[in-house]
């Protein structure tokens, strides 16, 4: 047994050592509730799915850059590093920065220096002058745009807001739209040393706090919360929120003082709510058939809320859907009607428990990040519009009050993300990638994105390099020691970019003359200096590295922006045009979008079940991994059945289709089809099926137009349309599908076998 050394990941701080030639991973001793995602590491480290050598697609090698329908079904040729980087430097040198898409969205790994997205952005800026970038996220595409218009920056609602400590001590009711699933709070970007959610919910429930879970899946709240489940038809939460507000106002139990003092636009919104502006009161009888909850149940729920310390929590998932802006805004309005905004344990929390970042205190010092240099290209897209951009260059579209035009792209550069995991309508994405000249991918493993690339460069896994792990919402800074030698010929992203920069005559600009170790020291020193300036002691780099950990000071739980505003609306106004919470927004109304009007509104979705696609698919975050990362690892694999991802459905929906537990099923709609293994459970409401994201896309015959994914990636089924003209966010959480028992010969899963 070798000594255990510290390392960190997005799903937890841990220590690793070697025993009998095998990596052993044990969670950080201080973590009260570690998770098993860590156990994906040992098998993944030397798995055959890892990329061993630089590789070039044969068609690109022989014919050069250009549109190619072979992309995704061609052969690959292994080449030397010198040849691969020589070819790449040549094509980069002759491609104008305005024609390079370097958005490179993705989570990559936890270390702050080897963070691949920062590396690729810095490289493109320093060596080439810039790139077309992407803005916003797949996580919070709609909320990231609407919240600043109506209340303030998203971080002030998610990361600096009501804490779990306050929930445990003070909340009386937590009304959780989309739940508070422990599987989700396992994860925090940059690393997490303490998973506190389970104990916080247990403490709150034991004190008598009521958790109300509004959502299609019963297990979106842990047993410790003792939650009451209100199974709601997906994408109808806005109707329920409106009906709750209607009932509270009709009973005269709304907090008029708060609405008067802290909001603007209540009269316009109230006229809509009560039906004076459109003739339709948004009452419980109206909402019942929309939401699938009875009018009595809605009325009873409304009666339970006023006068109590209620926290309205809205999950990210609600806004990753058509008109996703509305439940985010309507939830805020509901919290205003209840008047608890800014009080300890009450009010409004966006994305509580969606990640291990929310509901926490913030560090007093910031962790230095790799400087990214200056991007001289102004063009950008909302991140989820990538296929639209590649398929429709030169076309105009609406976004947040602007009229933008999709740029023409020749080369796409990806490091640290997996668009064949994160994007919707993968058949359309394949078509989009076939239009460009060159797709470059840095990857640790043969993901579908790598398989669709022209130049594939093997990179080290986090375990194979040193780094610093840290996040603004976790007090532990971790000296991530190297635990293994690089796989095959894999190199660090940094080393690859330094080599490329040298070939482009820009090495000094990119590296500033520093080795990776010297960058770590540089980043650490900036945090240490910040600490010392604030009166705290900080060891020098060598001492930090030897100790393995540094505890960072944290700010007190002061309730953040909303508390300060409630206490003094005039003295601490919100950063909105009125300085208040906007229940009617003149700015948004002024854009004139029919799919996002000037106040929260029920807008019936277009994507609703019909005879061809009668079931609603919930494509949520997976419990056994982060997105697609290390899907070939031990923990992710042990939960598959017959090698397939598991789709859960209600026994009643299974019975009418002759599906038994464990059967292989085919999910399909107009956009595509995939296989999965069925699990029957009444934790899923009738009419809904649940297939989480993250199973690697695995086309049975990649040469086909819309091949069957034999493994269970739900993004072959989801729609590639924006939330609205306001935010153009991703709508991948939901889709409509049909499901049938699969009776053909079961095709093998090839996703983890390297391409020939
Ligand atoms: N249908 C549907 N789709 C969704 C969602 C949904 O709810 N439903 N959720 C969306 C959300 S919220 C998100 S955030 C996205 C996530 O989408 P992504 O962030 O793209 O997903 P990951 O699987 O984390 O991709 C990270 C990739 O980086 C690679 N990687 C890890 N470390 C390194 C490194 O050091 N260097 C390099 N070069 N590569 C590295 C991993 O192997 C992996 O392939 O998915 C979105 N997609
Ligand atoms: N284990 C693990 N944790 C993760 C991630 C991961 O990949 N793995 N990804 C992380 C990332 S990047 C992000 S952004 C967050 C995402 O955080 P979320 O988007 O909140 O997470 P999801 O699991 O997609 O959705 C939460 C739940 O919302 C419910 N839901 C879906 N549609 C609706 C609806 O219309 N109404 C209601 N009321 N409920 C609905 C579903 O039942 C689902 O389980 O998760 C993070 N946490
Ligand atoms: Mo996300």
XYZ file of N, CA and C and ligand atoms in Angstrom, residues 10-11 104-110 114-117 137-140 316-317 319-320 355 414-425 441-449 457-462 465 467 491-493 496-497 617-622 626-630 632 691-694 696 713-716 718-719 730-734, ligand 1:
299
model
N -15.066 17.252 -8.971
C -16.320 18.000 -8.864
C -17.315 17.311 -7.926
N -17.082 16.045 -7.639
C -18.048 15.336 -6.794
C -17.463 14.963 -5.444
N -16.419 25.981 -26.439
C -15.900 24.832 -25.696
C -16.600 24.638 -24.355
N -17.922 24.712 -24.365
C -18.692 24.561 -23.120
C -18.436 23.205 -22.480
N -18.337 23.193 -21.177
C -18.236 21.911 -20.499
C -17.581 22.013 -19.142
N -17.763 20.976 -18.367
C -17.351 20.978 -16.959
C -15.901 20.591 -16.754
N -15.291 19.931 -17.663
C -13.928 19.393 -17.524
C -13.661 18.911 -16.098
N -12.504 19.209 -15.529
C -12.178 18.656 -14.207
C -12.012 19.765 -13.172
N -11.855 19.341 -11.905
C -11.979 20.294 -10.802
C -10.790 21.230 -10.617
N -5.569 23.419 -14.543
C -5.747 22.595 -15.748
C -7.198 22.605 -16.218
N -7.981 23.578 -15.790
C -9.372 23.698 -16.217
C -9.379 23.917 -17.731
N -9.843 22.903 -18.457
C -9.607 22.874 -19.909
C -10.223 24.077 -20.626
N -11.409 24.487 -20.177
C -12.056 25.614 -20.850
C -11.230 26.899 -20.703
N -25.254 29.306 -19.896
C -24.945 27.902 -19.631
C -26.118 27.013 -20.018
N -25.832 25.714 -20.113
C -26.924 24.742 -20.259
C -27.684 24.622 -18.941
N -26.988 24.849 -17.840
C -27.599 24.722 -16.516
C -28.745 25.705 -16.351
N -28.472 26.959 -16.644
C -29.357 28.055 -16.247
C -29.532 29.049 -17.394
N -33.211 24.309 -11.114
C -32.754 24.600 -12.483
C -33.631 23.903 -13.528
N -34.024 22.669 -13.201
C -34.682 21.833 -14.212
C -35.917 22.496 -14.806
N -36.514 25.425 -15.646
C -36.282 26.404 -16.705
C -35.502 25.808 -17.887
N -35.170 24.508 -17.789
C -34.524 23.879 -18.938
C -35.619 23.264 -19.804
N -26.902 21.894 -6.767
C -25.465 21.650 -6.757
C -25.012 21.838 -5.314
N -12.743 22.075 -29.229
C -13.375 21.676 -27.964
C -12.379 21.025 -27.015
N -12.333 21.539 -25.795
C -11.510 20.932 -24.746
C -12.265 21.035 -23.434
N -12.604 19.926 -22.843
C -13.236 19.937 -21.524
C -14.753 19.890 -21.537
N -15.348 19.602 -22.678
C -16.809 19.485 -22.739
C -17.196 18.399 -23.720
N -18.445 17.999 -23.648
C -18.911 16.907 -24.500
C -20.260 17.270 -25.113
N -20.253 17.961 -26.260
C -21.520 18.353 -26.869
C -22.421 17.160 -27.199
N -21.839 15.975 -27.439
C -22.694 14.799 -27.669
C -23.261 14.265 -26.354
N -22.848 14.846 -25.252
C -23.606 14.678 -24.018
C -24.617 15.805 -23.872
N -24.147 17.047 -23.975
C -24.983 18.128 -23.450
C -25.999 18.704 -24.425
N -25.797 18.513 -25.710
C -26.712 19.186 -26.629
C -27.936 18.320 -26.963
N -28.967 19.002 -27.449
C -30.232 18.333 -27.752
C -30.246 17.901 -29.225
N -31.151 16.983 -29.544
C -31.359 16.523 -30.919
C -30.012 16.183 -31.583
N -10.677 18.151 -30.997
C -11.147 17.762 -29.658
C -9.969 17.271 -28.812
N -9.843 17.861 -27.624
C -8.931 17.304 -26.614
C -9.786 16.447 -25.697
N -9.460 15.192 -25.551
C -10.250 14.335 -24.652
C -9.374 13.322 -23.934
N -9.889 12.886 -22.784
C -9.251 11.790 -22.063
C -9.787 10.448 -22.552
N -10.964 10.454 -23.148
C -11.586 9.186 -23.538
C -12.342 9.347 -24.855
N -12.648 8.189 -25.464
C -13.295 8.176 -26.773
C -14.796 8.478 -26.676
N -15.128 9.686 -26.300
C -16.529 10.110 -26.281
C -17.047 10.207 -27.707
N -18.375 10.333 -27.834
C -18.944 10.507 -29.170
C -18.424 11.785 -29.816
N -18.142 12.807 -29.017
C -17.591 14.035 -29.590
C -16.233 13.754 -30.214
N -6.853 14.798 -29.713
C -5.609 14.853 -28.957
C -5.839 14.290 -27.557
N -5.071 13.256 -27.179
C -5.283 12.602 -25.883
C -4.742 13.450 -24.735
N -5.580 13.677 -23.744
C -5.133 14.476 -22.604
C -5.110 13.634 -21.339
N -4.323 14.114 -20.388
C -4.235 13.453 -19.097
C -5.560 13.591 -18.360
N -5.827 12.622 -17.517
C -6.949 12.699 -16.596
C -6.462 13.460 -15.360
N -7.369 14.050 -14.640
C -6.981 14.841 -13.466
C -6.027 14.090 -12.543
N -2.091 14.501 -12.974
C -1.372 15.780 -12.911
C -1.649 16.476 -11.576
N -2.650 19.869 -9.324
C -3.484 21.048 -9.513
C -3.918 21.589 -8.156
N -0.999 13.977 -22.940
C -0.310 15.157 -22.394
C -1.349 16.066 -21.747
N -0.871 16.953 -20.882
C -1.784 17.933 -20.277
C -2.291 18.891 -21.352
N -3.526 19.387 -21.199
C -4.014 20.423 -22.120
C -2.997 21.568 -22.198
N -0.060 20.794 -24.395
C -0.455 20.794 -25.816
C -0.558 22.232 -26.321
N -1.202 23.075 -25.550
C -1.378 24.467 -25.993
C -0.039 25.208 -26.018
N -41.030 12.529 -21.334
C -39.698 12.083 -20.918
C -39.067 13.143 -20.026
N -38.605 12.716 -18.850
C -37.788 13.586 -17.998
C -36.343 13.125 -18.153
N -35.534 13.963 -18.786
C -34.114 13.645 -19.025
C -33.295 14.490 -18.059
N -33.166 13.973 -16.821
C -32.554 14.765 -15.739
C -31.090 14.382 -15.514
N -30.495 14.884 -14.436
C -29.083 14.610 -14.156
C -28.943 13.192 -13.598
N -27.890 12.503 -13.968
C -27.691 11.124 -13.504
C -27.154 11.069 -12.068
N -21.086 12.440 -13.026
C -21.332 13.819 -13.429
C -21.497 13.817 -14.944
N -22.702 14.133 -15.392
C -22.989 14.176 -16.828
C -22.516 12.887 -17.497
N -21.644 13.040 -18.507
C -21.139 11.853 -19.215
C -19.796 11.399 -18.683
N -19.287 12.100 -17.669
C -17.903 11.838 -17.264
C -17.763 10.470 -16.614
N -16.781 9.720 -17.103
C -16.449 8.405 -16.559
C -17.664 7.477 -16.533
N -17.795 5.027 -18.156
C -17.171 3.693 -18.203
C -16.592 3.284 -16.852
N -35.424 8.952 -18.076
C -34.136 8.437 -18.561
C -33.102 9.530 -18.345
N -32.227 9.349 -17.343
C -31.258 10.415 -17.063
C -30.261 10.587 -18.204
N -29.576 11.702 -18.202
C -28.570 11.989 -19.217
C -27.269 11.269 -18.878
N -26.382 11.216 -19.837
C -25.008 10.807 -19.544
C -24.547 9.488 -20.100
N -23.282 7.323 -22.866
C -22.601 7.766 -24.093
C -23.388 7.379 -25.341
N -28.885 7.287 -24.628
C -28.670 8.738 -24.501
C -29.958 9.482 -24.870
N -30.605 10.139 -23.895
C -31.911 10.761 -24.173
C -31.823 11.940 -25.134
N -30.630 12.452 -25.370
C -30.551 13.619 -26.256
C -30.748 13.283 -27.734
N -30.948 12.020 -28.070
C -31.416 11.738 -29.432
C -32.905 12.059 -29.548
N -34.569 14.675 -27.480
C -34.932 16.022 -27.032
C -34.952 17.008 -28.198
N -35.589 18.146 -27.952
C -35.759 19.135 -29.025
C -34.710 20.233 -28.914
N -31.369 26.341 -23.181
C -31.555 24.920 -23.535
C -32.880 24.405 -22.984
N -33.575 23.564 -23.743
C -34.863 23.009 -23.297
C -34.796 21.476 -23.203
N -33.637 20.964 -22.833
C -33.408 19.522 -22.907
C -33.984 18.681 -21.788
N -34.523 19.294 -20.750
C -34.997 18.483 -19.621
C -36.185 17.589 -20.002
N -37.007 18.052 -20.929
C -38.247 17.347 -21.226
C -38.394 17.084 -22.725
N -31.346 16.364 -22.154
C -30.604 17.071 -21.291
N -29.386 17.498 -21.652
C -28.630 18.202 -20.777
C -29.109 18.504 -19.480
C -30.407 18.063 -19.138
O -30.902 18.322 -18.016
N -31.112 17.331 -20.049
N -28.324 19.207 -18.605
C -27.330 20.103 -19.170
C -26.400 20.654 -18.196
S -27.086 21.382 -16.815
C -25.059 20.676 -18.394
S -24.070 21.586 -17.334
C -24.428 19.981 -19.538
C -23.112 19.304 -19.178
O -22.383 19.049 -20.326
P -20.806 18.851 -20.284
O -20.174 19.719 -19.261
O -20.303 18.977 -21.687
O -20.708 17.336 -19.818
P -19.469 16.520 -19.227
O -19.804 15.073 -19.397
O -19.154 16.984 -17.849
O -18.289 16.865 -20.234
C -17.012 17.148 -19.822
C -16.034 16.471 -20.774
O -14.728 16.919 -20.451
C -13.841 15.819 -20.438
N -12.730 16.171 -19.539
C -12.638 16.011 -18.195
N -11.471 16.504 -17.742
C -10.818 16.997 -18.816
C -9.573 17.661 -18.979
O -8.824 17.878 -18.051
N -9.251 18.066 -20.250
C -10.049 17.829 -21.331
N -9.653 18.266 -22.518
N -11.230 17.185 -21.194
C -11.608 16.792 -19.956
C -14.672 14.643 -19.993
O -14.088 13.439 -20.422
C -16.025 14.960 -20.654
O -16.121 14.367 -21.918
O -25.337 19.018 -20.073
C -26.604 19.581 -20.408
N -27.402 18.632 -21.158
